Short mmCIF file of C-alpha atoms and ligand atoms in Angstrom, two decimals:
data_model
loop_
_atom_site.label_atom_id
_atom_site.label_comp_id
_atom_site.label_asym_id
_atom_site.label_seq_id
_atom_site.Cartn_x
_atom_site.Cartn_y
_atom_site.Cartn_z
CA UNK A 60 -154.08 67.02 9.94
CA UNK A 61 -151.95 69.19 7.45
CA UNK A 62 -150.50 66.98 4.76
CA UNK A 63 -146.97 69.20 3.52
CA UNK A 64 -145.90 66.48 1.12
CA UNK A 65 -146.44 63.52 -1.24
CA UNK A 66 -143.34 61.77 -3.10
CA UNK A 67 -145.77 59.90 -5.82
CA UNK A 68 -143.38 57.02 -6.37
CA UNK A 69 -140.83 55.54 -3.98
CA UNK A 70 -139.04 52.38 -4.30
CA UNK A 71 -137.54 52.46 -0.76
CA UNK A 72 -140.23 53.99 1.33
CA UNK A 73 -141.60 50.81 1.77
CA UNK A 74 -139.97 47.33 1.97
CA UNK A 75 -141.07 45.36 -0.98
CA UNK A 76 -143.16 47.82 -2.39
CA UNK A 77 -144.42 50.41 -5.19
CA UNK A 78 -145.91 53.14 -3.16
CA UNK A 79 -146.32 56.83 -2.43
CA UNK A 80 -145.30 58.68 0.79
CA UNK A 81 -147.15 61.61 2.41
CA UNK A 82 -145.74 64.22 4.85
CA UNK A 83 -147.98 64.96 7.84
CA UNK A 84 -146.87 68.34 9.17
CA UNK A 85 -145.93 68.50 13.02
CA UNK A 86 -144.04 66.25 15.75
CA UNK A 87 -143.82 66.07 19.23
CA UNK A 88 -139.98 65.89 19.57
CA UNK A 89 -137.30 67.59 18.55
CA UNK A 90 -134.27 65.93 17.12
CA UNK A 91 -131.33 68.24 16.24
CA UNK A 92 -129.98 65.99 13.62
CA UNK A 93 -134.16 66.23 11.72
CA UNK A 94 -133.59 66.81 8.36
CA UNK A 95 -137.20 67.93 7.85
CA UNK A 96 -137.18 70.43 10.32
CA UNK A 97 -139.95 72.41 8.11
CA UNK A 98 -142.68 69.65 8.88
CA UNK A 99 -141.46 69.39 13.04
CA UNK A 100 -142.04 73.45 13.27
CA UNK A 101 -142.56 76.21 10.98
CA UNK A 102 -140.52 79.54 12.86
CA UNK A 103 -141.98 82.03 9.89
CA UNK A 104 -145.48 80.84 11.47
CA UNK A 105 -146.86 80.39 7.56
CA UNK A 106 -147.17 76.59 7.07
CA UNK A 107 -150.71 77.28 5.83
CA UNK A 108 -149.40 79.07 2.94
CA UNK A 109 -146.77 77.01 1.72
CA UNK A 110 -147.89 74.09 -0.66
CA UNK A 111 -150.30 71.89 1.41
CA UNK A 112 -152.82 69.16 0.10
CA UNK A 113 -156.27 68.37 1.16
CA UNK A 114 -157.45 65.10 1.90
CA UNK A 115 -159.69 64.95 -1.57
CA UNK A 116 -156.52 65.53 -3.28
CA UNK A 117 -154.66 62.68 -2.09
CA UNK A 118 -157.70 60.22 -2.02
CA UNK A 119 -157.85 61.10 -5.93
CA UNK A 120 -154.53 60.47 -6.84
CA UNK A 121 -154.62 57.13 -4.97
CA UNK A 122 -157.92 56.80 -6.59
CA UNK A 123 -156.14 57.06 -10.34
CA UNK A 124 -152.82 54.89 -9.50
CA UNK A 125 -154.85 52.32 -7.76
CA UNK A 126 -153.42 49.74 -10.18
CA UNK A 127 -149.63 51.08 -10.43
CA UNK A 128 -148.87 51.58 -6.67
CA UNK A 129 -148.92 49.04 -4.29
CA UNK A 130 -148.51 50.92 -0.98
CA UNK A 131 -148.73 54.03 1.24
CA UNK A 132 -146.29 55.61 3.34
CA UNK A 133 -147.66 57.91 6.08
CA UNK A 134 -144.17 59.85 7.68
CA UNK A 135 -143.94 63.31 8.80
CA UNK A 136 -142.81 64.76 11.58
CA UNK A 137 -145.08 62.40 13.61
CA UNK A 138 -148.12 61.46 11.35
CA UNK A 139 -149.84 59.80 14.52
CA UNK A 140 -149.58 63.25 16.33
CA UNK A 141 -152.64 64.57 13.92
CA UNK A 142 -153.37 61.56 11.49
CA UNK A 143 -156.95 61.21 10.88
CA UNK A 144 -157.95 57.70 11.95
CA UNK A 145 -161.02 57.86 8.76
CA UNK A 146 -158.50 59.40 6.47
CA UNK A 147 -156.76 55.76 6.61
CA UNK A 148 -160.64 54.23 6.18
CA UNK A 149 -160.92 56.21 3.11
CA UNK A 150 -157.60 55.19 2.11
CA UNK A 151 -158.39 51.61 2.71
CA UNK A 152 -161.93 51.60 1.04
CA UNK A 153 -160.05 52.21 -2.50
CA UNK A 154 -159.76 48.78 -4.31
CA UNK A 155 -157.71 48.36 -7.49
CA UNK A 156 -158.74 46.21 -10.50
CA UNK A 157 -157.72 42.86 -8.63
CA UNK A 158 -160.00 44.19 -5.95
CA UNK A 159 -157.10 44.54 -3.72
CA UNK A 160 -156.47 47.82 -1.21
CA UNK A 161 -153.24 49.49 -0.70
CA UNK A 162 -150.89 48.42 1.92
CA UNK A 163 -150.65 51.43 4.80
CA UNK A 164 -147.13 51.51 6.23
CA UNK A 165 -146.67 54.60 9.20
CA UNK A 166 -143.55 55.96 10.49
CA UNK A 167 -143.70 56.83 14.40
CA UNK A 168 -141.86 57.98 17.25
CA UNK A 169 -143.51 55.54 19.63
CA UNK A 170 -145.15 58.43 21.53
CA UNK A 171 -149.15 57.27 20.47
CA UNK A 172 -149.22 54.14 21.74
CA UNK A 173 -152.68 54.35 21.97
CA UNK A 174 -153.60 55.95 18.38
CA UNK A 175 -151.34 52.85 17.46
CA UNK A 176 -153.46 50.24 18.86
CA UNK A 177 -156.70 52.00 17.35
CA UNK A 178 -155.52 52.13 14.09
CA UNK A 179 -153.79 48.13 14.21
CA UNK A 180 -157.09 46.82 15.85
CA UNK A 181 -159.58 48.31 12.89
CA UNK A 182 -156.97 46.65 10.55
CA UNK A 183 -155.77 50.03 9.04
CA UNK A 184 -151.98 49.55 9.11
CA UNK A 185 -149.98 46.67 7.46
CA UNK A 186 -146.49 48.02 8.12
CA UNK A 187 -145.12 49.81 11.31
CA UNK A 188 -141.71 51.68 11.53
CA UNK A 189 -140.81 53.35 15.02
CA UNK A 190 -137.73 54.98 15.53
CA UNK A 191 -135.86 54.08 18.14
CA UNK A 192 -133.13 57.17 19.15
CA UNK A 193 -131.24 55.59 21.71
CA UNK A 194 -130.94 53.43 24.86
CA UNK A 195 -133.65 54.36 27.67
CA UNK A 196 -131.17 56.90 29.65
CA UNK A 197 -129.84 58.51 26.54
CA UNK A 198 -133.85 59.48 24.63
CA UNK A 199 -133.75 62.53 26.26
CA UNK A 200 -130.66 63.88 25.44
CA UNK A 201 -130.94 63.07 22.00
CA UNK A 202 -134.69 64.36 21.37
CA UNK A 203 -134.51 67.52 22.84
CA UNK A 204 -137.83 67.31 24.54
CA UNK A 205 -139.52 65.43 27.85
CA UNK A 206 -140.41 61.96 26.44
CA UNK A 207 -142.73 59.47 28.34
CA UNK A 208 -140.64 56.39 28.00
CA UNK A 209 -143.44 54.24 29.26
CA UNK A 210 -145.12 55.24 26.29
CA UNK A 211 -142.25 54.64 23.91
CA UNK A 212 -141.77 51.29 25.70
CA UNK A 213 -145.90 50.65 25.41
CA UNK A 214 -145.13 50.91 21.57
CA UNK A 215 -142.18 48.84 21.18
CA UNK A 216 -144.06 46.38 23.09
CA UNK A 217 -146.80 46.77 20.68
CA UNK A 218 -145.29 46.85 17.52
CA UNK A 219 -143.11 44.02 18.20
CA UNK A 220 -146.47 41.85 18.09
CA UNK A 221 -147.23 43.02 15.21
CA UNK A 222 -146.75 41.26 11.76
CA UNK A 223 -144.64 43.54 9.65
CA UNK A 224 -142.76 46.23 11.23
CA UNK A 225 -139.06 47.22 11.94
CA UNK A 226 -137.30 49.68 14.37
CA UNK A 227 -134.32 51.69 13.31
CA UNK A 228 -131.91 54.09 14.72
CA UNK A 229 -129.84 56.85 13.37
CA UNK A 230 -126.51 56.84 14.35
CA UNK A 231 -124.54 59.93 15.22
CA UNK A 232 -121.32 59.96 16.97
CA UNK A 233 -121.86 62.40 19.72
CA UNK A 234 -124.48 59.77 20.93
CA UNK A 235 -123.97 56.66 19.81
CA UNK A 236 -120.69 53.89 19.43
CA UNK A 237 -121.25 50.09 19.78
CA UNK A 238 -121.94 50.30 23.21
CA UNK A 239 -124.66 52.03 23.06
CA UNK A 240 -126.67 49.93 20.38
CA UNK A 241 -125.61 46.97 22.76
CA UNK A 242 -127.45 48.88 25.30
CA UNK A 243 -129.94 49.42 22.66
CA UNK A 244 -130.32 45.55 22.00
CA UNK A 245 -130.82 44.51 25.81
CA UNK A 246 -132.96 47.18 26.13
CA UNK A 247 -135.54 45.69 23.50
CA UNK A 248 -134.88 42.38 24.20
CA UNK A 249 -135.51 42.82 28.08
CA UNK A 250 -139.40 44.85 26.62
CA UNK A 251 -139.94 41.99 24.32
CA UNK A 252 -138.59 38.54 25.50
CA UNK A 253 -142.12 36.98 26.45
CA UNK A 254 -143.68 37.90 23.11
CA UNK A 255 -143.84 34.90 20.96
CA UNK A 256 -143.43 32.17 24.20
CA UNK A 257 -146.36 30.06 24.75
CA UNK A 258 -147.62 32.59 27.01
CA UNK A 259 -151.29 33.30 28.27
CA UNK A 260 -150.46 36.63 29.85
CA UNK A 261 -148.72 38.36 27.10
CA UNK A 262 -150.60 41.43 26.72
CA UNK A 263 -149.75 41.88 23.33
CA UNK A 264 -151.21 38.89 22.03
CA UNK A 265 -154.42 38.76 24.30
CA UNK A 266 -155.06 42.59 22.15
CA UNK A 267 -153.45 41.55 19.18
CA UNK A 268 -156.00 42.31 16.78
CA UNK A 269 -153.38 41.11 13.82
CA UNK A 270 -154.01 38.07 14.75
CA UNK A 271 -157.07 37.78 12.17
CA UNK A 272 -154.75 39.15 9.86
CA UNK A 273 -151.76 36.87 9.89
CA UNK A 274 -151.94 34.62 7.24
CA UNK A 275 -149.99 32.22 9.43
CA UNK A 276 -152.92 31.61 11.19
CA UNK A 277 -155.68 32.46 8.55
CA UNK A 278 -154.16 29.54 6.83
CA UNK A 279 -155.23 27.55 9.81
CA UNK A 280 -157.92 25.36 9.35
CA UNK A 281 -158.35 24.62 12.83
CA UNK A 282 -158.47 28.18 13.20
CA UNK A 283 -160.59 29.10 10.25
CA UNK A 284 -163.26 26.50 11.31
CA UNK A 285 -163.67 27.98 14.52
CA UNK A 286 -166.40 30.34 14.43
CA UNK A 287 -166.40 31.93 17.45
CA UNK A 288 -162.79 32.87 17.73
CA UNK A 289 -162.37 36.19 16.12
CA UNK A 290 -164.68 37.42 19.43
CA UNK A 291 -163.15 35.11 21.38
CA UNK A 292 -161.58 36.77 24.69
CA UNK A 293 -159.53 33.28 25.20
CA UNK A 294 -157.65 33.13 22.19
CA UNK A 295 -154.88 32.79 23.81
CA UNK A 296 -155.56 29.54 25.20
CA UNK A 297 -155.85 28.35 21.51
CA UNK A 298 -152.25 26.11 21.20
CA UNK A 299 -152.91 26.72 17.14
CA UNK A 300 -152.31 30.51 17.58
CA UNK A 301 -149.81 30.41 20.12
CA UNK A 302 -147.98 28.06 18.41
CA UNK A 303 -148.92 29.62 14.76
CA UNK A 304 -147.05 32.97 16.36
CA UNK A 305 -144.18 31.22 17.86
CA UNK A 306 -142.97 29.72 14.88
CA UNK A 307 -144.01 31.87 12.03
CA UNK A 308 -144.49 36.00 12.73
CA UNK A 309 -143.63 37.51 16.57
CA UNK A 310 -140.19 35.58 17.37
CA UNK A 311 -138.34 33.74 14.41
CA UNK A 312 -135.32 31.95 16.55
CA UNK A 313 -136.43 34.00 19.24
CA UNK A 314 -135.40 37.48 17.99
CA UNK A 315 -136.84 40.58 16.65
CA UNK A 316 -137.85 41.08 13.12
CA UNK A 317 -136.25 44.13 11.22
CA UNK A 318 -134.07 46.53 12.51
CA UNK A 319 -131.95 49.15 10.27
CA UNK A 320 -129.47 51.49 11.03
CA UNK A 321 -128.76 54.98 9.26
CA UNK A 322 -126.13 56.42 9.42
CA UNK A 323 -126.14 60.51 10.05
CA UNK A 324 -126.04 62.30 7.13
CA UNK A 325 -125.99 65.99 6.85
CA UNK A 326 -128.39 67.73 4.32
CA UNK A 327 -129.30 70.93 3.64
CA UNK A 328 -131.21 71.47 6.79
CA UNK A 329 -131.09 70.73 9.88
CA UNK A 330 -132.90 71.37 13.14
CA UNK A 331 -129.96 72.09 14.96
CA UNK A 332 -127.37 73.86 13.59
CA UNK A 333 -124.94 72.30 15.41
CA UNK A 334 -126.08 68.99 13.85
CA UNK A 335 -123.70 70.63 10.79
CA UNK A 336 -120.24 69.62 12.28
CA UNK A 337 -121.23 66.38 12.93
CA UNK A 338 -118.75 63.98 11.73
CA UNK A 339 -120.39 61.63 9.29
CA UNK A 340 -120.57 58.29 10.61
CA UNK A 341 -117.96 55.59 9.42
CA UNK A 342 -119.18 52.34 8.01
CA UNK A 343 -116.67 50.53 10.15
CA UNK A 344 -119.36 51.79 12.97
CA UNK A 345 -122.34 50.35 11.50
CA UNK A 346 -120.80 47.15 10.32
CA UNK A 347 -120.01 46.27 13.96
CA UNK A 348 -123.22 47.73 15.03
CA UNK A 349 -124.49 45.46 12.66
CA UNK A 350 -123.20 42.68 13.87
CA UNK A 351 -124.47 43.55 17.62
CA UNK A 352 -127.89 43.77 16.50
CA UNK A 353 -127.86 40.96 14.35
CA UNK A 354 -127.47 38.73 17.57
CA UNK A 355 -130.96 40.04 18.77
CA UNK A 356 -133.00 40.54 15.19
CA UNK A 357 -132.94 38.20 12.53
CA UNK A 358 -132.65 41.02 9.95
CA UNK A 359 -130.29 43.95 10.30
CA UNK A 360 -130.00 46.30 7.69
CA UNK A 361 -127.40 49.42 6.99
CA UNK A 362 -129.32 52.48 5.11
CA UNK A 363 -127.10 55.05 3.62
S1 SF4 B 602 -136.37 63.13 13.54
FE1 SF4 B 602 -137.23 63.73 15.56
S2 SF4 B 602 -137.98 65.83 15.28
FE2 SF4 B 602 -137.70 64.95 13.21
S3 SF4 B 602 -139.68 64.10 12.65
FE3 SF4 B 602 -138.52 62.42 13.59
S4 SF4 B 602 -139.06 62.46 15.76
FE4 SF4 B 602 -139.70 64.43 14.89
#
């Protein structure tokens, strides 16, 4: 794990919070439109000489703004591609003077399903944001690299169980127009329509570990008095959870939670240079788009 960067305050990083962000160097894909192409690869082969931090360095900072910062961001490249599953532990075990911890938000691709689920089942991760680049048929094209799209799709299923997260998409002309984030929409929709029903055989909520954590359901006494069911196997079959998640966290009015689009913006560099003629996207494009997704997430948000 090679940490490039730390932004020590961000208002934006993290929705509703004071927090940090740190850069994990590295990523599996590679986006011509990146505009941190220096933490995806490093061509003059030196990223151990350029600025790095260690692990003790970051733990002590969080350490002294324990009571000014609320949250931390973990982005990269793809911080699940190296990200140290007792580095978020550590992180964790810090407790400010109300004896709270910070919030951990991480920014993913989707490609580590499986890190993923570690990290949400020990409780290490309070806010998930996964990218999503395009419609199934078009991820290729636009990440320049072999994806596993049942690994993507393993994550969106995932993460749409999941308490607090949102997906979000860059838009850039030569690959996307409202058609596309239609496609988009039906695409998630057709992944996620069973989570949230009253259903026994929804994967995600028979592993759900945030189900302990949703204070929908902590607030439950006839789920708090039950002793046996955070090791319960049939939680499912529990009508107080199932019913807890179908009106308060997975499915408000049956949709998604957050989804955001960005609009393409050039900056100084890029990963391809191509990616420079671009034309920038018009906000006529996102309002519509906008409106698309609004029909499948009951929050859509425009970034600029
Ligand atoms: S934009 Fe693409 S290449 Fe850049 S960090 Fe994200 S996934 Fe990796």
């Amino acid at each position: 794990m090679i940490i490039k960067g730390l932004i020590k305050t961000t208002f934006v990083d993290y929705p509703g919070k004071i927090a940090c962000t740190i850069f994990l160097f590295g990523c599996n894909m590679r986006c011509g439109f990146c505009h941190n192409p220096d933490l995806v690869i490093d061509p003059t082969g030196k990223k151990y000489e350029s600025k790095t931090y260690t692990e003790e360095e970051i733990l002590g900072f969080l350490e002294k703004r324990k009571n000014y910062l609320d949250g931390v961001c973990i982005t990269g490249g793809e911080p699940l591609l190296s990200l140290k599953i007792d580095f978020l532990r550590k992180i964790k075990q810090i407790k400010n003077k109300s004896n709270s911890n910070y919030s951990i938000k991480i920014d993913t691709n989707g490609t580590f399903p499986n890190k993923l689920r570690e990290i949400i089942n020990e409780g290490l991760v309070d806010y998930i944001a996964m990218d999503i680049k395009g419609s199934k048929e078009k991820y290729k094209d636009i990440v320049s690299f072999p994806v596993d799209m049942d690994k993507i799709e393993e994550s969106i299923r995932l993460i749409s169980s999941f308490p607090q997260y949102e997906f979000r998409t860059t838009f850039l002309h030569r690959f996307h127009d409202e058609n596309e984030i239609k496609k988009i929409m039906e695409w998630l929709k057709g992944l996620t329509q069973n989570i949230g029903k009253s259903d026994n055989n929804n994967p995600n909520i028979n592993n759900n570990p945030n189900i302990n954590n949703n204070p929908n359901i902590n607030n439950n006494p006839n789920i708090n008095n039950n002793p046996n069911i955070n090791n319960n196997p049939n939680i499912n079959n529990n009508p107080n959870i199932n019913n807890n998640i179908n009106k308060n966290n997975i499915n408000k009015d049956n949709k998604l939670l957050n989804y955001y689009l960005q609009g393409f913006r050039k900056s100084d560099k890029l990963m391809d240079e191509s990616f420079f003629s671009e034309k920038e996207v018009k906000n006529s494009n996102l309002i519509e788009s906008q409106r698309i997704a609004s029909e499948y997430f009951t929050n859509v948000g425009i970034r600029v």
